[in-house]
Tab-separated table of C-alpha atoms in Angstrom:
chain	number	residue	atom	x	y	z
L	1	MET	CA	12.818	-18.858	9.640
L	2	ALA	CA	15.219	-17.885	6.877
L	3	GLN	CA	18.097	-15.576	7.696
L	4	VAL	CA	17.607	-12.124	6.175
L	5	THR	CA	20.334	-9.571	5.585
L	6	ARG	CA	19.442	-6.035	6.568
L	7	ARG	CA	18.983	-3.917	3.440
L	8	PRO	CA	18.960	-0.146	4.012
L	9	PRO	CA	17.141	1.982	1.399
L	10	SER	CA	20.319	3.616	0.134
L	11	GLY	CA	23.642	2.607	-1.322
L	12	GLU	CA	23.881	-0.660	-3.243
L	13	ASP	CA	20.156	-1.326	-3.452
L	14	SER	CA	19.082	2.303	-3.839
L	15	PRO	CA	17.117	2.888	-7.058
L	16	ALA	CA	18.084	6.503	-7.564
L	17	GLY	CA	20.903	7.780	-5.433
L	18	GLY	CA	19.544	8.034	-1.869
L	19	SER	CA	19.025	11.590	-0.588
L	20	GLN	CA	19.555	13.143	-4.030
L	21	ALA	CA	16.436	11.310	-5.185
L	22	SER	CA	14.255	12.839	-2.493
L	23	ASP	CA	15.589	16.292	-3.445
L	24	ARG	CA	14.041	15.812	-6.884
L	25	VAL	CA	10.612	14.881	-5.504
L	26	ARG	CA	8.136	17.771	-5.268
L	27	HIS	CA	5.366	18.326	-2.693
L	28	ARG	CA	1.981	19.968	-3.293
L	29	THR	CA	-1.750	19.437	-2.762
L	30	VAL	CA	-4.423	18.543	-5.301
L	31	GLN	CA	-8.161	19.025	-4.876
L	32	ALA	CA	-9.797	15.658	-5.438
L	33	GLY	CA	-12.956	14.089	-4.069
L	34	GLY	CA	-13.708	16.985	-1.727
L	35	LEU	CA	-10.239	16.887	-0.122
L	36	GLU	CA	-6.997	18.803	-0.527
L	37	VAL	CA	-4.833	15.735	-1.054
L	38	PRO	CA	-1.083	16.015	-0.327
L	39	ILE	CA	0.971	14.414	-3.073
L	40	LEU	CA	4.615	13.747	-3.834
L	41	GLU	CA	5.543	13.881	-7.509
L	42	ALA	CA	8.506	13.625	-9.820
L	43	GLY	CA	9.079	13.839	-13.547
L	44	SER	CA	6.635	14.276	-16.398
L	45	GLY	CA	5.065	12.017	-18.996
L	46	PRO	CA	2.552	9.171	-18.665
L	47	LEU	CA	1.032	9.135	-15.181
L	48	VAL	CA	1.977	6.468	-12.628
L	49	VAL	CA	0.178	6.569	-9.251
L	50	PHE	CA	1.799	4.985	-6.174
L	51	LEU	CA	-0.410	4.048	-3.206
L	52	HIS	CA	0.904	3.395	0.303
L	53	GLY	CA	-0.458	1.029	2.933
L	54	PHE	CA	-0.266	0.703	6.733
L	55	PRO	CA	1.710	1.529	8.796
L	56	ASP	CA	3.287	3.611	6.089
L	57	HIS	CA	2.876	6.882	4.193
L	58	ALA	CA	3.500	8.376	0.760
L	59	ALA	CA	7.067	9.416	1.620
L	60	SER	CA	8.246	5.798	1.525
L	61	TRP	CA	7.881	5.878	-2.267
L	62	ALA	CA	10.258	8.848	-2.750
L	63	ALA	CA	13.280	6.996	-4.154
L	64	ILE	CA	11.176	4.836	-6.472
L	65	LEU	CA	9.240	7.904	-7.659
L	66	ASP	CA	12.533	9.426	-8.743
L	67	ARG	CA	13.670	6.264	-10.528
L	68	VAL	CA	10.377	5.917	-12.404
L	69	ALA	CA	10.480	9.636	-13.287
L	70	GLN	CA	13.929	9.141	-14.793
L	71	GLU	CA	12.365	6.538	-17.084
L	72	GLY	CA	10.088	9.210	-18.568
L	73	TYR	CA	7.000	8.950	-16.358
L	74	TRP	CA	5.099	11.354	-14.119
L	75	ALA	CA	5.279	9.532	-10.784
L	76	VAL	CA	2.758	10.622	-8.129
L	77	ALA	CA	2.236	9.304	-4.587
L	78	PRO	CA	-0.831	10.667	-2.761
L	79	ALA	CA	-1.618	10.390	0.925
L	80	GLN	CA	-4.463	7.929	1.396
L	81	ARG	CA	-7.670	9.336	2.878
L	82	GLY	CA	-7.351	9.839	6.630
L	83	TYR	CA	-3.566	10.153	6.641
L	84	TRP	CA	-3.296	13.915	7.221
L	85	PRO	CA	-5.081	16.475	9.443
L	86	GLY	CA	-8.183	17.548	7.547
L	87	GLY	CA	-8.005	14.418	5.395
L	88	ALA	CA	-10.769	12.439	7.086
L	89	ALA	CA	-13.016	10.602	4.643
L	90	PRO	CA	-15.792	13.063	3.641
L	91	ASP	CA	-18.325	10.216	3.612
L	92	GLY	CA	-16.828	8.468	6.641
L	93	SER	CA	-15.889	5.432	4.548
L	94	TYR	CA	-12.558	3.634	4.668
L	95	ARG	CA	-13.836	0.710	2.650
L	96	ILE	CA	-11.865	-0.734	-0.271
L	97	ALA	CA	-14.306	0.507	-2.901
L	98	SER	CA	-14.025	4.058	-1.533
L	99	THR	CA	-10.218	4.075	-1.694
L	100	GLY	CA	-10.413	2.636	-5.208
L	101	GLN	CA	-12.693	5.468	-6.237
L	102	ASP	CA	-10.170	7.901	-4.729
L	103	VAL	CA	-7.596	6.614	-7.230
L	104	LEU	CA	-9.932	7.242	-10.165
L	105	THR	CA	-10.831	10.681	-8.834
L	106	LEU	CA	-7.159	11.601	-8.455
L	107	ILE	CA	-6.363	10.516	-12.022
L	108	GLU	CA	-9.112	12.839	-13.227
L	109	ALA	CA	-8.000	15.673	-10.926
L	110	LEU	CA	-4.497	15.403	-12.380
L	111	GLY	CA	-5.955	15.945	-15.835
L	112	ARG	CA	-5.398	12.464	-17.195
L	113	GLU	CA	-7.690	9.849	-18.702
L	114	GLN	CA	-5.561	6.888	-17.646
L	115	ALA	CA	-2.688	5.900	-15.362
L	116	ASP	CA	-0.551	2.981	-14.333
L	117	VAL	CA	-1.314	2.179	-10.690
L	118	ILE	CA	1.095	0.702	-8.138
L	119	GLY	CA	-0.085	-0.204	-4.634
L	120	HIS	CA	1.340	-1.759	-1.474
L	121	ASP	CA	-0.735	-3.335	1.336
L	122	PHE	CA	-3.981	-1.287	1.659
L	123	GLY	CA	-2.699	0.647	-1.356
L	124	ALA	CA	-2.737	-2.622	-3.304
L	125	ALA	CA	-6.364	-3.120	-2.301
L	126	ALA	CA	-7.175	0.393	-3.564
L	127	ALA	CA	-5.354	-0.354	-6.820
L	128	TYR	CA	-7.327	-3.563	-7.349
L	129	ALA	CA	-10.562	-1.707	-6.686
L	130	ALA	CA	-9.701	1.077	-9.147
L	131	ALA	CA	-8.943	-1.486	-11.838
L	132	THR	CA	-12.224	-3.333	-11.286
L	133	LEU	CA	-14.427	-0.242	-10.907
L	134	ASP	CA	-13.176	1.424	-14.106
L	135	PRO	CA	-10.624	-0.666	-16.030
L	136	LYS	CA	-10.438	1.892	-18.848
L	137	ARG	CA	-8.713	4.302	-16.430
L	138	VAL	CA	-5.976	1.842	-15.410
L	139	ARG	CA	-3.422	0.877	-18.078
L	140	LYS	CA	-1.283	-1.488	-15.983
L	141	LEU	CA	-1.406	-2.611	-12.351
L	142	VAL	CA	1.382	-3.502	-9.916
L	143	ALA	CA	0.443	-4.763	-6.451
L	144	MET	CA	2.596	-5.726	-3.494
L	145	ALA	CA	2.168	-7.674	-0.265
L	146	ALA	CA	-1.640	-7.974	-0.327
L	147	PRO	CA	-3.341	-10.633	-2.472
L	148	HIS	CA	-6.475	-9.883	-4.484
L	149	GLY	CA	-9.832	-11.561	-4.057
L	150	ARG	CA	-10.955	-13.698	-1.157
L	151	GLN	CA	-7.490	-15.121	-0.484
L	152	THR	CA	-6.887	-13.106	2.670
L	153	MET	CA	-10.334	-13.613	4.162
L	154	ASN	CA	-10.112	-17.336	3.460
L	155	ALA	CA	-6.749	-17.506	5.224
L	156	LEU	CA	-8.149	-15.631	8.231
L	157	VAL	CA	-10.892	-18.240	8.534
L	158	THR	CA	-8.930	-21.408	7.792
L	159	ASP	CA	-5.230	-20.800	8.519
L	160	GLY	CA	-4.197	-20.656	12.169
L	161	ASP	CA	-0.742	-19.286	11.341
L	162	GLN	CA	-2.235	-16.401	9.366
L	163	GLN	CA	-4.740	-15.759	12.153
L	164	ARG	CA	-1.817	-15.294	14.544
L	165	ARG	CA	-0.033	-12.992	12.106
L	166	SER	CA	-3.183	-10.898	11.718
L	167	TRP	CA	-3.992	-10.429	15.411
L	168	TYR	CA	-3.556	-6.664	15.071
L	169	MET	CA	-6.539	-6.413	12.668
L	170	PHE	CA	-8.862	-7.493	15.453
L	171	PHE	CA	-7.084	-5.512	18.163
L	172	PHE	CA	-7.500	-2.314	16.146
L	173	ARG	CA	-11.264	-2.689	16.452
L	174	THR	CA	-11.103	-2.251	20.233
L	175	ALA	CA	-11.494	0.995	22.188
L	176	MET	CA	-7.957	0.695	23.590
L	177	ALA	CA	-6.245	0.635	20.194
L	178	GLU	CA	-5.378	4.351	19.980
L	179	ALA	CA	-3.749	4.414	23.407
L	180	ALA	CA	-1.832	1.202	22.740
L	181	VAL	CA	-0.512	2.325	19.354
L	182	GLU	CA	0.578	5.772	20.612
L	183	HIS	CA	2.195	4.448	23.808
L	184	ASP	CA	5.955	4.925	24.231
L	185	ASP	CA	6.456	6.895	21.009
L	186	PHE	CA	4.551	4.427	18.815
L	187	ALA	CA	6.534	1.396	19.993
L	188	PHE	CA	3.606	-0.647	18.666
L	189	ILE	CA	4.462	0.484	15.124
L	190	ASP	CA	8.149	-0.331	15.632
L	191	ARG	CA	7.103	-3.830	16.688
L	192	LEU	CA	4.979	-4.381	13.579
L	193	TRP	CA	7.841	-3.349	11.295
L	194	ARG	CA	10.267	-5.682	13.107
L	195	GLU	CA	7.860	-8.612	12.937
L	196	TRP	CA	6.690	-8.063	9.367
L	197	SER	CA	10.141	-7.453	7.837
L	198	PRO	CA	12.624	-9.510	9.863
L	199	GLY	CA	16.180	-8.284	9.553
L	200	TYR	CA	15.202	-4.868	8.162
L	201	GLU	CA	15.434	-1.673	10.190
L	202	LEU	CA	13.732	1.502	9.003
L	203	PRO	CA	16.289	4.356	9.266
L	204	ASP	CA	15.748	6.732	12.182
L	205	ALA	CA	14.817	9.768	10.082
L	206	GLU	CA	12.254	7.822	8.074
L	207	ARG	CA	10.870	6.218	11.231
L	208	ALA	CA	10.467	9.665	12.817
L	209	ALA	CA	8.695	10.989	9.704
L	210	LEU	CA	6.264	8.068	9.730
L	211	LYS	CA	5.485	8.596	13.405
L	212	GLU	CA	4.946	12.293	12.734
L	213	THR	CA	2.356	11.337	10.107
L	214	LEU	CA	0.530	8.941	12.419
L	215	GLY	CA	0.793	11.301	15.395
L	216	ALA	CA	-0.738	14.316	13.653
L	217	PRO	CA	-4.040	15.494	15.207
L	218	GLY	CA	-6.889	13.109	14.470
L	219	VAL	CA	-4.963	10.917	12.031
L	220	LEU	CA	-4.592	7.703	14.033
L	221	THR	CA	-8.324	7.317	14.676
L	222	GLU	CA	-9.064	7.821	10.987
L	223	VAL	CA	-6.371	5.336	9.964
L	224	LEU	CA	-7.755	2.714	12.348
L	225	GLY	CA	-11.072	3.185	10.557
L	226	TYR	CA	-9.695	1.062	7.710
L	227	TYR	CA	-9.614	-1.893	10.103
L	228	ARG	CA	-12.773	-1.015	12.016
L	229	GLN	CA	-14.758	-1.207	8.770
L	230	LEU	CA	-12.867	-4.127	7.252
L	231	PHE	CA	-15.025	-6.973	8.566
L	232	THR	CA	-18.352	-5.130	8.693
L	233	PRO	CA	-20.460	-5.685	5.564
L	234	PRO	CA	-22.103	-2.583	4.090
L	235	THR	CA	-25.799	-2.238	4.842
L	236	ASP	CA	-27.052	-0.539	1.679
L	237	GLU	CA	-27.458	-2.425	-1.594
L	238	ALA	CA	-25.567	0.117	-3.714
L	239	THR	CA	-22.422	-0.192	-1.577
L	240	GLN	CA	-22.766	-3.970	-1.492
L	241	ALA	CA	-22.808	-4.044	-5.300
L	242	LEU	CA	-19.815	-1.706	-5.484
L	243	GLU	CA	-17.808	-3.846	-3.077
L	244	ALA	CA	-18.682	-6.996	-5.023
L	245	ARG	CA	-17.235	-5.345	-8.135
L	246	ALA	CA	-14.134	-4.260	-6.218
L	247	PHE	CA	-13.317	-7.889	-5.430
L	248	GLY	CA	-13.980	-9.053	-8.982
L	249	ALA	CA	-11.761	-10.066	-11.892
L	250	ILE	CA	-8.905	-7.804	-13.012
L	251	THR	CA	-8.940	-7.165	-16.754
L	252	VAL	CA	-5.742	-5.098	-17.066
L	253	PRO	CA	-2.167	-6.458	-17.339
L	254	SER	CA	-0.895	-7.033	-13.802
L	255	LEU	CA	2.268	-7.735	-11.844
L	256	TYR	CA	2.282	-8.957	-8.239
L	257	LEU	CA	5.317	-8.747	-5.906
L	258	HIS	CA	5.566	-10.459	-2.519
L	259	GLY	CA	8.502	-10.743	-0.122
L	260	ALA	CA	9.516	-14.331	0.585
L	261	ASP	CA	9.942	-13.503	4.293
L	262	ASP	CA	6.762	-11.445	4.738
L	263	ASN	CA	5.480	-12.052	8.267
L	264	CYS	CA	2.352	-9.947	7.807
L	265	PHE	CA	0.855	-11.981	4.967
L	266	SER	CA	2.537	-15.267	4.220
L	267	VAL	CA	3.529	-15.543	0.575
L	268	GLU	CA	1.401	-18.694	0.399
L	269	VAL	CA	-1.727	-16.563	0.823
L	270	SER	CA	-1.171	-15.317	-2.727
L	271	ASP	CA	-1.133	-18.827	-4.206
L	272	GLY	CA	-3.840	-19.235	-6.824
L	273	MET	CA	-4.745	-15.559	-7.161
L	274	ASP	CA	-3.876	-15.641	-10.874
L	275	ASP	CA	-7.344	-17.093	-11.540
L	276	LEU	CA	-8.771	-13.575	-11.017
L	277	PHE	CA	-6.540	-11.931	-13.668
L	278	THR	CA	-7.805	-12.263	-17.218
L	279	ASN	CA	-5.384	-10.109	-19.247
L	280	GLY	CA	-1.902	-11.200	-18.226
L	281	PHE	CA	-0.555	-11.813	-14.738
L	282	GLU	CA	2.876	-12.468	-13.258
L	283	ARG	CA	3.714	-13.122	-9.613
L	284	ILE	CA	7.291	-12.565	-8.450
L	285	VAL	CA	8.463	-13.661	-5.000
L	286	ILE	CA	11.417	-11.527	-3.835
L	287	PRO	CA	13.973	-13.477	-1.768
L	288	GLY	CA	15.262	-11.770	1.357
L	289	ALA	CA	12.369	-9.286	1.544
L	290	GLY	CA	9.588	-8.991	4.087
L	291	HIS	CA	6.377	-6.973	4.021
L	292	PHE	CA	7.961	-3.721	2.764
L	293	PRO	CA	9.923	-4.791	-0.338
L	294	HIS	CA	9.826	-1.277	-1.836
L	295	LEU	CA	11.926	-0.108	1.133
L	296	GLU	CA	13.932	-3.247	1.823
L	297	GLN	CA	14.998	-3.800	-1.794
L	298	PRO	CA	14.051	-0.599	-3.654
L	299	LYS	CA	16.304	-1.186	-6.662
L	300	THR	CA	14.935	-4.684	-7.206
L	301	VAL	CA	11.355	-3.463	-6.881
L	302	ALA	CA	11.982	-0.442	-9.112
L	303	ASP	CA	13.577	-2.685	-11.751
L	304	HIS	CA	10.508	-4.925	-11.761
L	305	ILE	CA	8.137	-1.956	-11.964
L	306	VAL	CA	10.032	-0.203	-14.758
L	307	GLY	CA	10.454	-3.420	-16.731
L	308	PHE	CA	6.744	-4.125	-16.484
L	309	LEU	CA	5.638	-0.580	-17.373
L	310	ASN	CA	7.988	-0.433	-20.341
L	311	GLY	CA	7.186	-3.962	-21.539
C-alpha cells in the first residue's frame, strides 16, 4: 500500500481559509418534496448543488462551498433524505432514482431551472440519477468516489478484493447493524474512515459533528435504508423503468474524481466508465487521496471543480 501523508482540511490545502470559510456559510431549511430540507449555502449566482454520501453529511462541503461561492456561484449543500430527525423518506424509498429526483425537486424549490451538480459517494449516485432523469436540469456534473453504471455491481460479483472492501454493505442489511454502528461512540464509523482514507484523520470537531448527525433520533435506521434497499430490485414496473433510466447514459459534460488510495472503492472500479458519457468526460485520479478527497485535499478538489465549471 502506498504511503499517504495526512492532509488536514485547513492550512496549506484549505480552499478558502479554514474556519473563516465556515463563518460565511449560511444555514436554513427549504421545503422540497414534502420535507423541510436543511441546507448549507454560500454566495449568489448560478446554482451549484453539492451532495454528500455515507458516512458523511452536508457540513463536510463547507470550505468548498465558500470557495465556489467566491467564484461567483450560489453553492448549496442539502442533507440527503433520512439524514435529520423528521427527514425520513416520505415514500419510504432510499433508492438511487428517488435521491436523483430529490436533486431535481430541490433545484425547482430553489427557484432555478438548472444547476451544476456535484456528488460524492451516494451523493454521486444521486447526481448521476438527476442527470439521466432530466438532463435539461443539470448543466454540468462532477462525481467523486463512486463510479456510474454497472461498474460497482460487476466488481461486487467478480472481484474478490472489492467484495472484501464492501463487506459493510451486506452487514448493514442485518438486524444487528444499528447496535454495532452505535457501539462505543460510533467506533464503527471511525474504523470506516481509517480504512477508506488511510493516513487521513478527520479533526475531532468535525468527527463529533458527524456523529451528532448520525446519532440524532431515528436517523441511523433511515440511513441504513440506503443499503437495505440497494440490492433489492423494485417490484413495480414504473419504478423498474425509472431505475433503468437512472443507470443510463449521461448526456451532460462530466468530470469524475477518484482518490488513488481509496480503500472503499478501488480506483480500478472506475475503469471504462467513460463509455456511458456521451457529451464530454474526464476522469482525474488524485494521488495521495482516499475515499474522501474533498476533505483530504480540499484545495485540489475545489480547483478541479472550479476549473471545470468555468471551462
